[in-house]
Amino acid sequence: MITKLAVLGSTGSIGQQTLEVVRAFPHRFRIVGLAAGKNLDLLAKQVSEFKPRFVYSQDREAYTHQNAECEFLSLEELASHPQVDTVVIASSGKSGLLPVIAAVKSGKNVALANKESLVTAGKIITKEAKLNKAKILPIDSEHSAIWQCLKGETQKAAQLVLTASGGPFLRFSPARLDKVTVKQALRHPSWQMGQKVTIDSATLMNKGLEVIEAHWLFGIPFNNIRVLIHPQSIIHSLVEFIDGSVKAQLSYPDMRLPIQYALSYPERLPNPELPRLNWDRLGSLTFEPPDLDKFPCLKLAIEAGKKGGTYPAVLCAADEIAVKLFLSQRIKFNDIARLVEQVLGQHQAITHPTLEEIIAADAWAGEKAYQLITGDSPC
Amino acid sequence: MITKLAVLGSTGSIGQQTLEVVRAFPHRFRIVGLAAGKNLDLLAKQVSEFKPRFVYSQDREAYTHQNAECEFLSLEELASHPQVDTVVIASSGKSGLLPVIAAVKSGKNVALANKESLVTAGKIITKEAKLNKAKILPIDSEHSAIWQCLKGETQKAAQLVLTASGGPFLRFSPARLDKVTVKQALRHPSWQMGQKVTIDSATLMNKGLEVIEAHWLFGIPFNNIRVLIHPQSIIHSLVEFIDGSVKAQLSYPDMRLPIQYALSYPERLPNPELPRLNWDRLGSLTFEPPDLDKFPCLKLAIEAGKKGGTYPAVLCAADEIAVKLFLSQRIKFNDIARLVEQVLGQHQAITHPTLEEIIAADAWAGEKAYQLITGDSPC
């Protein structure tokens, strides 16, 4: 049995690791579609290796010129194509949203690494998935951990505990935090990731987005989702059951494991390239509650999640701009949270938004964040 | 749906905690049989509270005199009675063996806390269980942890990792270990248990017996079962899967949780009396490999398990006598392992023993152990 995959965002970090997994199991997975943004050179290499039938790139002209043999599809066509069994949404940011909707509406298995789609439109996506019998298979290491712990359990979890490494600034004082450089913020202690998610990990915004994701993926109220700092990044999350028993999932930080699990689920595949825990060197695993005063983004995200409606979309969009402004050294590290909070404060929320209203709120928030700092509109 | 229970060993530590669980769910569990050894006063109290239909005690005369309203059955009759759904084998030592055989032969659910039965006759018990569609539901905290981690997994584990607190002498030097007193050995750092298992925990023999149990319960080769010292006793065991992913089960040490899980399986029941992990105080969980030179009982047990045949029965019986001799101050702490090793060394093993041959090997080993120390036969 071969699973036919479309990988959206194939040239990014998750996309490339997805292809590594596919490479390890050529008789189990086949790439039928690849989609990328601007990295045309890498996309061309991937196309020549995996020979997909369908392809998408942001720059259609430049791409089709080079690769006449593939059929060019839009992201949404690719995500809903009858030839595709599982859609891997490996693209980051808002570009994931419409393809996710298209995939769940056509009843696909959706291996989801894109946080923003569930955070901004979790209600719509989970409703459509249920309606169309689409399965959402989480790729984030935390959600994969929870999903693995829930395997075979017939009752809902009593509590989810998402672990966080705490990022590079875990032990920084608030004053020192105010002066951190972009270079420091991009140096994550345990995970190799893209720039946006690395900064989000340093502010703990990333963990806040994951709390919202977990709420939608597992149907657990926000009050029963907790974040715990675990600097070793070995336990990827924990689930407490109604009898007080807790299960945890452990592994060295390597995204290929949750990717592979999402693709092979419910089966597990033996992959000698995945690292094994060295039991003799496990040493000490430590846990502590997060400091919400030092890392207000976590609090802002959970509050936005609880309020619901268009708030999470505004949170996401404002954060996206804030991180960009930090990366281009227009604002300081601590300004990220301040800016997001300001934008959330000025938002006129819609309680039960349509997809269009979510997209509009996102656009408003990005523009507002940009204006508040520069006085200008973004390009 | 009420589950009808027979509790064998109801006045011991596991038996009493089983009744606590039953007390918490009167509409879910009903006690139809109770069996105890010599603690007639407590048994009489339990009978008057739970009003079982059947009863057993070691001293039939004394017992039936007091309690005319219950039908007196033998342990094996009780374990196989058609009115019983689940048999809880909470008795310790060799007295568990024949009732376990009777229970699996009659296709019962067997909630098993008795180590010796699986250790000495694992092959026979698991074969009979399969043949008669009996389920063995482990009550030991380590095996319950593994069983919970395996829930819903369709493939065998790649590796089982049993955790051990390390007992009260984890940091003792070999010289200091030679001088420990009975009182010191009975002071276990994390679990409240009976005397025999407390001493077995101090020598790590208990962990060795658990390795053999795990081998039979989960069908995993000895080379894929590992022991890890984890002094906090929060992670009760771990399972590594073929993809390198690891699951662990956590809780404060409280036997009521694995007991309740075995009784309610596959469901979980909300029991406010069971402790919840305090996430903010989880602190540090540490792991280290066991020192087999300092704790040779662990090595002896795993070797006996690997050799199979009558060796595990000899190990168990020799250890039982060795612990008794230590408790009565006839031998020193380090002599426990020496004596067990000596008896194993003198054993003429049978490779595929019958139940009778296992019982004979057990009797031989107990006698031999006693003789080696006292020059005498035991009573």
CSV table of N, CA, C and O in Angstrom, one decimal, chain A residues 148-149 151-155 159 161 226 228 235 238 240-251 257 260-261 266-271 274-277 279-280 282-287 289, chain B residues 148-149 151-155 159 161 226 228 235 238 240-251 257 260-261 266-271 274-277 279-280 282-287 289:
chain,number,residue,atom,x,y,z
A,148,GLN,N,0.1,10.7,20.2
A,148,GLN,CA,0.6,9.4,20.5
A,148,GLN,C,0.2,8.9,21.9
A,148,GLN,O,-0.2,7.8,22.1
A,149,CYS,N,0.2,9.8,22.9
A,149,CYS,CA,-0.3,9.4,24.2
A,149,CYS,C,-1.8,9.1,24.2
A,149,CYS,O,-2.2,8.3,25.1
A,151,LYS,N,-3.4,7.7,21.8
A,151,LYS,CA,-3.6,6.5,21.0
A,151,LYS,C,-4.3,5.4,21.8
A,151,LYS,O,-3.7,5.0,22.8
A,152,GLY,N,-5.4,4.9,21.3
A,152,GLY,CA,-6.0,3.8,22.0
A,152,GLY,C,-6.9,4.2,23.2
A,152,GLY,O,-7.6,3.3,23.8
A,153,GLU,N,-6.7,5.4,23.7
A,153,GLU,CA,-7.6,5.9,24.8
A,153,GLU,C,-8.9,6.2,24.3
A,153,GLU,O,-9.0,6.9,23.3
A,154,THR,N,-10.0,5.8,25.0
A,154,THR,CA,-11.3,6.0,24.4
A,154,THR,C,-12.0,7.2,25.1
A,154,THR,O,-13.1,7.6,24.7
A,155,GLN,N,-11.3,7.8,26.1
A,155,GLN,CA,-11.9,8.9,26.8
A,155,GLN,C,-11.0,10.1,26.6
A,155,GLN,O,-9.9,10.0,26.4
A,159,GLN,N,-6.3,16.6,31.1
A,159,GLN,CA,-5.4,17.8,31.0
A,159,GLN,C,-4.3,17.5,30.0
A,159,GLN,O,-3.8,16.4,29.9
A,161,VAL,N,-0.5,18.8,28.9
A,161,VAL,CA,0.7,19.6,29.4
A,161,VAL,C,1.7,19.7,28.2
A,161,VAL,O,2.3,18.7,27.8
A,226,ARG,N,-2.0,23.2,29.9
A,226,ARG,CA,-0.9,23.9,30.7
A,226,ARG,C,0.4,23.8,29.9
A,226,ARG,O,0.6,23.0,29.1
A,228,LEU,N,4.6,23.8,30.5
A,228,LEU,CA,5.6,23.5,31.4
A,228,LEU,C,7.0,23.7,30.7
A,228,LEU,O,7.2,23.2,29.6
A,235,ILE,N,11.0,15.3,26.7
A,235,ILE,CA,9.6,15.0,26.8
A,235,ILE,C,8.9,16.1,26.0
A,235,ILE,O,9.0,17.3,26.3
A,238,LEU,N,2.8,16.0,27.6
A,238,LEU,CA,2.2,14.9,28.5
A,238,LEU,C,0.7,15.1,28.5
A,238,LEU,O,0.1,16.1,28.2
A,240,GLU,N,-2.7,14.1,30.9
A,240,GLU,CA,-3.2,13.5,32.2
A,240,GLU,C,-4.6,13.0,31.9
A,240,GLU,O,-5.4,13.7,31.3
A,241,PHE,N,-4.9,11.8,32.4
A,241,PHE,CA,-6.2,11.2,32.2
A,241,PHE,C,-7.1,11.4,33.4
A,241,PHE,O,-6.6,11.8,34.5
A,242,ILE,N,-8.4,11.0,33.3
A,242,ILE,CA,-9.3,11.2,34.4
A,242,ILE,C,-9.0,10.4,35.7
A,242,ILE,O,-9.4,10.8,36.8
A,243,ASP,N,-8.1,9.4,35.6
A,243,ASP,CA,-7.8,8.7,36.8
A,243,ASP,C,-6.5,9.2,37.4
A,243,ASP,O,-5.9,8.6,38.3
A,244,GLY,N,-5.9,10.3,36.8
A,244,GLY,CA,-4.7,10.8,37.4
A,244,GLY,C,-3.4,10.3,36.7
A,244,GLY,O,-2.3,10.8,37.0
A,245,SER,N,-3.6,9.2,35.9
A,245,SER,CA,-2.4,8.6,35.2
A,245,SER,C,-2.0,9.6,34.1
A,245,SER,O,-2.8,10.3,33.5
A,246,VAL,N,-0.7,9.7,33.9
A,246,VAL,CA,-0.1,10.6,33.0
A,246,VAL,C,0.7,9.8,32.0
A,246,VAL,O,1.5,8.9,32.4
A,247,LYS,N,0.6,10.1,30.7
A,247,LYS,CA,1.5,9.6,29.7
A,247,LYS,C,2.3,10.7,29.0
A,247,LYS,O,1.8,11.8,28.9
A,248,ALA,N,3.5,10.4,28.7
A,248,ALA,CA,4.4,11.3,28.0
A,248,ALA,C,5.0,10.7,26.8
A,248,ALA,O,5.2,9.5,26.8
A,249,GLN,N,5.4,11.5,25.9
A,249,GLN,CA,6.2,11.0,24.7
A,249,GLN,C,7.5,11.6,24.7
A,249,GLN,O,7.7,12.8,25.0
A,250,LEU,N,8.6,10.8,24.5
A,250,LEU,CA,10.0,11.2,24.6
A,250,LEU,C,10.7,10.9,23.3
A,250,LEU,O,10.4,9.9,22.6
A,251,SER,N,11.7,11.7,23.0
A,251,SER,CA,12.6,11.4,21.9
A,251,SER,C,13.6,12.6,21.8
A,251,SER,O,13.3,13.7,22.4
A,257,LEU,N,10.7,12.5,13.2
A,257,LEU,CA,9.8,11.5,13.9
A,257,LEU,C,8.3,11.9,13.8
A,257,LEU,O,7.5,11.0,13.4
A,260,GLN,N,7.1,11.5,10.2
A,260,GLN,CA,7.0,10.1,9.8
A,260,GLN,C,5.8,9.4,10.5
A,260,GLN,O,5.0,8.7,9.8
A,261,TYR,N,5.5,9.8,11.8
A,261,TYR,CA,4.4,9.2,12.5
A,261,TYR,C,3.1,9.6,11.8
A,261,TYR,O,2.1,8.8,11.7
A,266,PRO,N,-1.8,4.6,11.4
A,266,PRO,CA,-1.5,4.3,12.8
A,266,PRO,C,-0.3,3.4,12.9
A,266,PRO,O,0.0,3.0,14.1
A,267,GLU,N,0.3,3.0,11.8
A,267,GLU,CA,1.5,2.1,11.9
A,267,GLU,C,2.7,3.0,12.3
A,267,GLU,O,2.7,4.2,12.2
A,268,ARG,N,3.7,2.3,12.8
A,268,ARG,CA,5.0,2.9,13.0
A,268,ARG,C,6.0,2.2,12.1
A,268,ARG,O,5.9,1.0,11.9
A,269,LEU,N,7.0,3.0,11.6
A,269,LEU,CA,7.9,2.4,10.6
A,269,LEU,C,9.3,2.4,11.2
A,269,LEU,O,9.7,3.4,11.9
A,270,PRO,N,10.1,1.4,11.0
A,270,PRO,CA,11.5,1.3,11.6
A,270,PRO,C,12.4,2.2,10.7
A,270,PRO,O,12.6,1.8,9.5
A,271,ASN,N,12.9,3.3,11.2
A,271,ASN,CA,13.8,4.1,10.4
A,271,ASN,C,15.1,4.3,11.1
A,271,ASN,O,15.2,5.0,12.1
A,274,LEU,N,16.5,7.7,12.3
A,274,LEU,CA,16.0,8.5,13.5
A,274,LEU,C,16.8,8.1,14.7
A,274,LEU,O,17.1,7.0,15.0
A,275,PRO,N,17.1,9.1,15.5
A,275,PRO,CA,18.0,8.9,16.7
A,275,PRO,C,17.2,8.1,17.8
A,275,PRO,O,16.0,8.3,17.9
A,276,ARG,N,17.9,7.3,18.5
A,276,ARG,CA,17.3,6.5,19.7
A,276,ARG,C,17.8,7.2,20.9
A,276,ARG,O,19.0,7.7,21.0
A,277,LEU,N,17.0,7.3,21.9
A,277,LEU,CA,17.4,7.9,23.2
A,277,LEU,C,18.6,7.0,23.7
A,277,LEU,O,18.5,5.8,23.7
A,279,TRP,N,19.9,5.8,26.8
A,279,TRP,CA,19.3,5.6,28.1
A,279,TRP,C,20.3,5.9,29.2
A,279,TRP,O,20.0,6.5,30.3
A,280,ASP,N,21.6,5.6,29.0
A,280,ASP,CA,22.6,5.8,30.0
A,280,ASP,C,22.9,7.3,30.2
A,280,ASP,O,23.6,7.7,31.1
A,282,LEU,N,20.5,9.8,29.7
A,282,LEU,CA,19.3,10.6,29.8
A,282,LEU,C,19.5,11.6,30.9
A,282,LEU,O,19.0,12.7,30.8
A,283,GLY,N,20.2,11.2,32.0
A,283,GLY,CA,20.6,12.2,33.1
A,283,GLY,C,19.4,12.7,33.8
A,283,GLY,O,18.6,12.0,34.4
A,284,SER,N,19.2,14.1,33.6
A,284,SER,CA,18.2,14.7,34.4
A,284,SER,C,17.2,15.5,33.5
A,284,SER,O,17.6,16.2,32.6
A,285,LEU,N,15.9,15.3,33.7
A,285,LEU,CA,14.9,16.0,33.0
A,285,LEU,C,14.2,16.9,34.0
A,285,LEU,O,13.7,16.5,35.0
A,286,THR,N,14.2,18.2,33.7
A,286,THR,CA,13.7,19.2,34.7
A,286,THR,C,12.5,19.9,34.1
A,286,THR,O,12.3,20.0,32.9
A,287,PHE,N,11.7,20.4,35.1
A,287,PHE,CA,10.4,21.0,34.7
A,287,PHE,C,10.2,22.2,35.7
A,287,PHE,O,10.5,22.1,36.8
A,289,PRO,N,7.4,25.9,36.0
A,289,PRO,CA,6.3,26.7,35.4
A,289,PRO,C,6.9,27.9,34.6
A,289,PRO,O,8.0,28.4,34.9
B,148,GLN,N,-0.1,0.5,29.7
B,148,GLN,CA,-0.8,1.8,29.3
B,148,GLN,C,-0.1,2.4,28.1
B,148,GLN,O,-0.8,3.0,27.2
B,149,CYS,N,1.2,2.3,28.1
B,149,CYS,CA,2.0,2.9,27.0
B,149,CYS,C,1.7,2.1,25.7
B,149,CYS,O,1.7,2.7,24.6
B,151,LYS,N,-1.1,0.7,24.9
B,151,LYS,CA,-2.6,0.8,24.6
B,151,LYS,C,-2.7,1.4,23.2
B,151,LYS,O,-2.2,2.5,22.9
B,152,GLY,N,-3.4,0.7,22.3
B,152,GLY,CA,-3.7,1.3,21.0
B,152,GLY,C,-2.6,1.1,20.0
B,152,GLY,O,-2.8,1.3,18.8
B,153,GLU,N,-1.4,0.7,20.5
B,153,GLU,CA,-0.3,0.4,19.6
B,153,GLU,C,-0.5,-1.0,18.9
B,153,GLU,O,-0.8,-1.9,19.7
B,154,THR,N,-0.4,-1.1,17.6
B,154,THR,CA,-0.6,-2.4,17.0
B,154,THR,C,0.6,-3.2,16.8
B,154,THR,O,0.5,-4.3,16.4
B,155,GLN,N,1.8,-2.6,17.0
B,155,GLN,CA,3.0,-3.3,16.8
B,155,GLN,C,3.7,-3.5,18.1
B,155,GLN,O,3.6,-2.8,19.1
B,159,GLN,N,11.6,-1.9,22.7
B,159,GLN,CA,12.4,-2.0,23.9
B,159,GLN,C,11.5,-1.6,25.1
B,159,GLN,O,10.7,-0.7,25.0
B,161,VAL,N,11.7,-0.3,29.0
B,161,VAL,CA,12.6,0.2,30.0
B,161,VAL,C,11.9,0.3,31.4
B,161,VAL,O,11.0,1.1,31.6
B,226,ARG,N,15.3,-3.4,29.6
B,226,ARG,CA,16.4,-2.7,30.3
B,226,ARG,C,15.9,-2.1,31.6
B,226,ARG,O,14.7,-1.9,31.7
B,228,LEU,N,16.4,0.9,34.4
B,228,LEU,CA,17.0,2.2,34.6
B,228,LEU,C,16.7,2.7,36.0
B,228,LEU,O,15.5,2.7,36.5
B,235,ILE,N,8.2,8.3,36.9
B,235,ILE,CA,8.0,7.6,35.7
B,235,ILE,C,8.1,6.1,36.0
B,235,ILE,O,9.1,5.6,36.5
B,238,LEU,N,9.0,2.8,30.7
B,238,LEU,CA,8.9,3.5,29.4
B,238,LEU,C,8.9,2.4,28.3
B,238,LEU,O,9.4,1.3,28.5
B,240,GLU,N,9.9,1.9,24.2
B,240,GLU,CA,10.5,2.4,22.9
B,240,GLU,C,9.9,1.7,21.8
B,240,GLU,O,9.8,0.4,21.8
B,241,PHE,N,9.4,2.4,20.8
B,241,PHE,CA,8.8,1.8,19.6
B,241,PHE,C,9.8,1.7,18.4
B,241,PHE,O,10.9,2.2,18.5
B,242,ILE,N,9.4,1.0,17.4
B,242,ILE,CA,10.3,0.7,16.3
B,242,ILE,C,10.8,2.0,15.6
B,242,ILE,O,11.8,2.0,14.9
B,243,ASP,N,10.0,3.1,15.7
B,243,ASP,CA,10.4,4.3,15.1
B,243,ASP,C,11.3,5.2,16.0
B,243,ASP,O,11.6,6.3,15.7
B,244,GLY,N,11.6,4.7,17.2
B,244,GLY,CA,12.5,5.4,18.1
B,244,GLY,C,11.7,6.3,19.1
B,244,GLY,O,12.2,6.9,20.0
B,245,SER,N,10.4,6.4,18.8
B,245,SER,CA,9.5,7.2,19.7
B,245,SER,C,9.4,6.4,21.0
B,245,SER,O,9.3,5.2,21.1
B,246,VAL,N,9.3,7.1,22.2
B,246,VAL,CA,9.2,6.5,23.5
B,246,VAL,C,8.0,7.1,24.2
B,246,VAL,O,7.7,8.3,24.1
B,247,LYS,N,7.3,6.2,24.8
B,247,LYS,CA,6.2,6.6,25.7
B,247,LYS,C,6.5,6.2,27.1
B,247,LYS,O,7.1,5.2,27.4
B,248,ALA,N,6.1,7.1,28.1
B,248,ALA,CA,6.3,6.8,29.5
B,248,ALA,C,5.0,7.0,30.2
B,248,ALA,O,4.1,7.8,29.8
B,249,GLN,N,4.8,6.3,31.4
B,249,GLN,CA,3.7,6.6,32.2
B,249,GLN,C,4.1,7.2,33.5
B,249,GLN,O,5.1,6.7,34.1
B,250,LEU,N,3.5,8.2,34.0
B,250,LEU,CA,3.9,8.9,35.2
B,250,LEU,C,2.7,9.0,36.2
B,250,LEU,O,1.6,9.1,35.8
B,251,SER,N,3.1,9.0,37.5
B,251,SER,CA,2.1,9.3,38.6
B,251,SER,C,2.9,9.2,39.9
B,251,SER,O,4.0,8.7,39.9
B,257,LEU,N,-3.7,3.3,41.7
B,257,LEU,CA,-3.9,3.6,40.3
B,257,LEU,C,-3.8,2.4,39.4
B,257,LEU,O,-4.7,2.1,38.6
B,260,GLN,N,-6.8,0.1,40.0
B,260,GLN,CA,-8.0,0.6,39.4
B,260,GLN,C,-8.0,0.4,37.9
B,260,GLN,O,-9.0,0.1,37.3
B,261,TYR,N,-6.8,0.7,37.3
B,261,TYR,CA,-6.7,0.6,35.8
B,261,TYR,C,-7.0,-0.8,35.4
B,261,TYR,O,-7.7,-1.1,34.4
B,266,PRO,N,-10.9,-1.5,29.5
B,266,PRO,CA,-10.0,-0.4,28.9
B,266,PRO,C,-10.4,1.0,29.3
B,266,PRO,O,-9.8,2.0,28.9
B,267,GLU,N,-11.5,1.1,30.2
B,267,GLU,CA,-12.0,2.4,30.6
B,267,GLU,C,-11.1,3.0,31.7
B,267,GLU,O,-10.3,2.2,32.3
B,268,ARG,N,-11.1,4.3,31.9
B,268,ARG,CA,-10.5,4.9,33.1
B,268,ARG,C,-11.6,5.5,33.9
B,268,ARG,O,-12.6,6.0,33.4
B,269,LEU,N,-11.4,5.4,35.2
B,269,LEU,CA,-12.5,6.0,36.1
B,269,LEU,C,-11.9,7.2,36.8
B,269,LEU,O,-10.8,7.2,37.3
B,270,PRO,N,-12.8,8.2,37.0
B,270,PRO,CA,-12.3,9.4,37.8
B,270,PRO,C,-12.4,9.1,39.3
B,270,PRO,O,-13.5,8.9,39.8
B,271,ASN,N,-11.3,9.1,39.9
B,271,ASN,CA,-11.2,8.8,41.3
B,271,ASN,C,-10.5,9.9,42.1
B,271,ASN,O,-9.3,10.0,42.0
B,274,LEU,N,-7.3,9.5,44.1
B,274,LEU,CA,-6.0,9.2,43.6
B,274,LEU,C,-5.2,10.6,43.4
B,274,LEU,O,-5.8,11.6,43.0
B,275,PRO,N,-4.0,10.6,43.8
B,275,PRO,CA,-3.2,11.9,43.8
B,275,PRO,C,-2.9,12.3,42.3
B,275,PRO,O,-2.8,11.5,41.5
B,276,ARG,N,-3.0,13.6,42.1
B,276,ARG,CA,-2.6,14.2,40.8
B,276,ARG,C,-1.2,14.7,40.9
B,276,ARG,O,-0.8,15.3,41.9
B,277,LEU,N,-0.4,14.6,39.8
B,277,LEU,CA,0.9,15.2,39.8
B,277,LEU,C,0.8,16.7,40.0
B,277,LEU,O,-0.1,17.3,39.4
B,279,TRP,N,2.3,19.7,38.9
B,279,TRP,CA,3.2,20.1,37.8
B,279,TRP,C,4.3,21.1,38.2
B,279,TRP,O,5.4,21.0,37.7
B,280,ASP,N,3.9,22.0,39.1
B,280,ASP,CA,4.8,23.1,39.4
B,280,ASP,C,5.9,22.5,40.3
B,280,ASP,O,6.9,23.2,40.5
B,282,LEU,N,7.2,19.3,40.0
B,282,LEU,CA,7.7,18.1,39.4
B,282,LEU,C,9.3,18.1,39.5
B,282,LEU,O,9.9,17.1,39.7
B,283,GLY,N,9.8,19.3,39.3
B,283,GLY,CA,11.3,19.5,39.5
B,283,GLY,C,12.1,18.7,38.6
B,283,GLY,O,12.0,18.9,37.4
B,284,SER,N,12.9,17.8,39.1
B,284,SER,CA,13.9,17.1,38.3
B,284,SER,C,13.7,15.6,38.4
B,284,SER,O,13.5,15.0,39.5
B,285,LEU,N,13.6,15.0,37.2
B,285,LEU,CA,13.5,13.5,37.1
B,285,LEU,C,14.9,13.0,36.6
B,285,LEU,O,15.3,13.4,35.6
B,286,THR,N,15.5,12.1,37.4
B,286,THR,CA,16.8,11.7,37.0
B,286,THR,C,16.9,10.2,36.7
B,286,THR,O,16.0,9.4,37.2
B,287,PHE,N,17.8,9.8,35.9
B,287,PHE,CA,18.0,8.5,35.4
B,287,PHE,C,19.5,8.1,35.4
B,287,PHE,O,20.3,8.9,35.0
B,289,PRO,N,22.1,4.3,34.9
B,289,PRO,CA,22.1,2.8,34.8
B,289,PRO,C,22.3,2.1,36.2
B,289,PRO,O,23.0,2.7,37.0
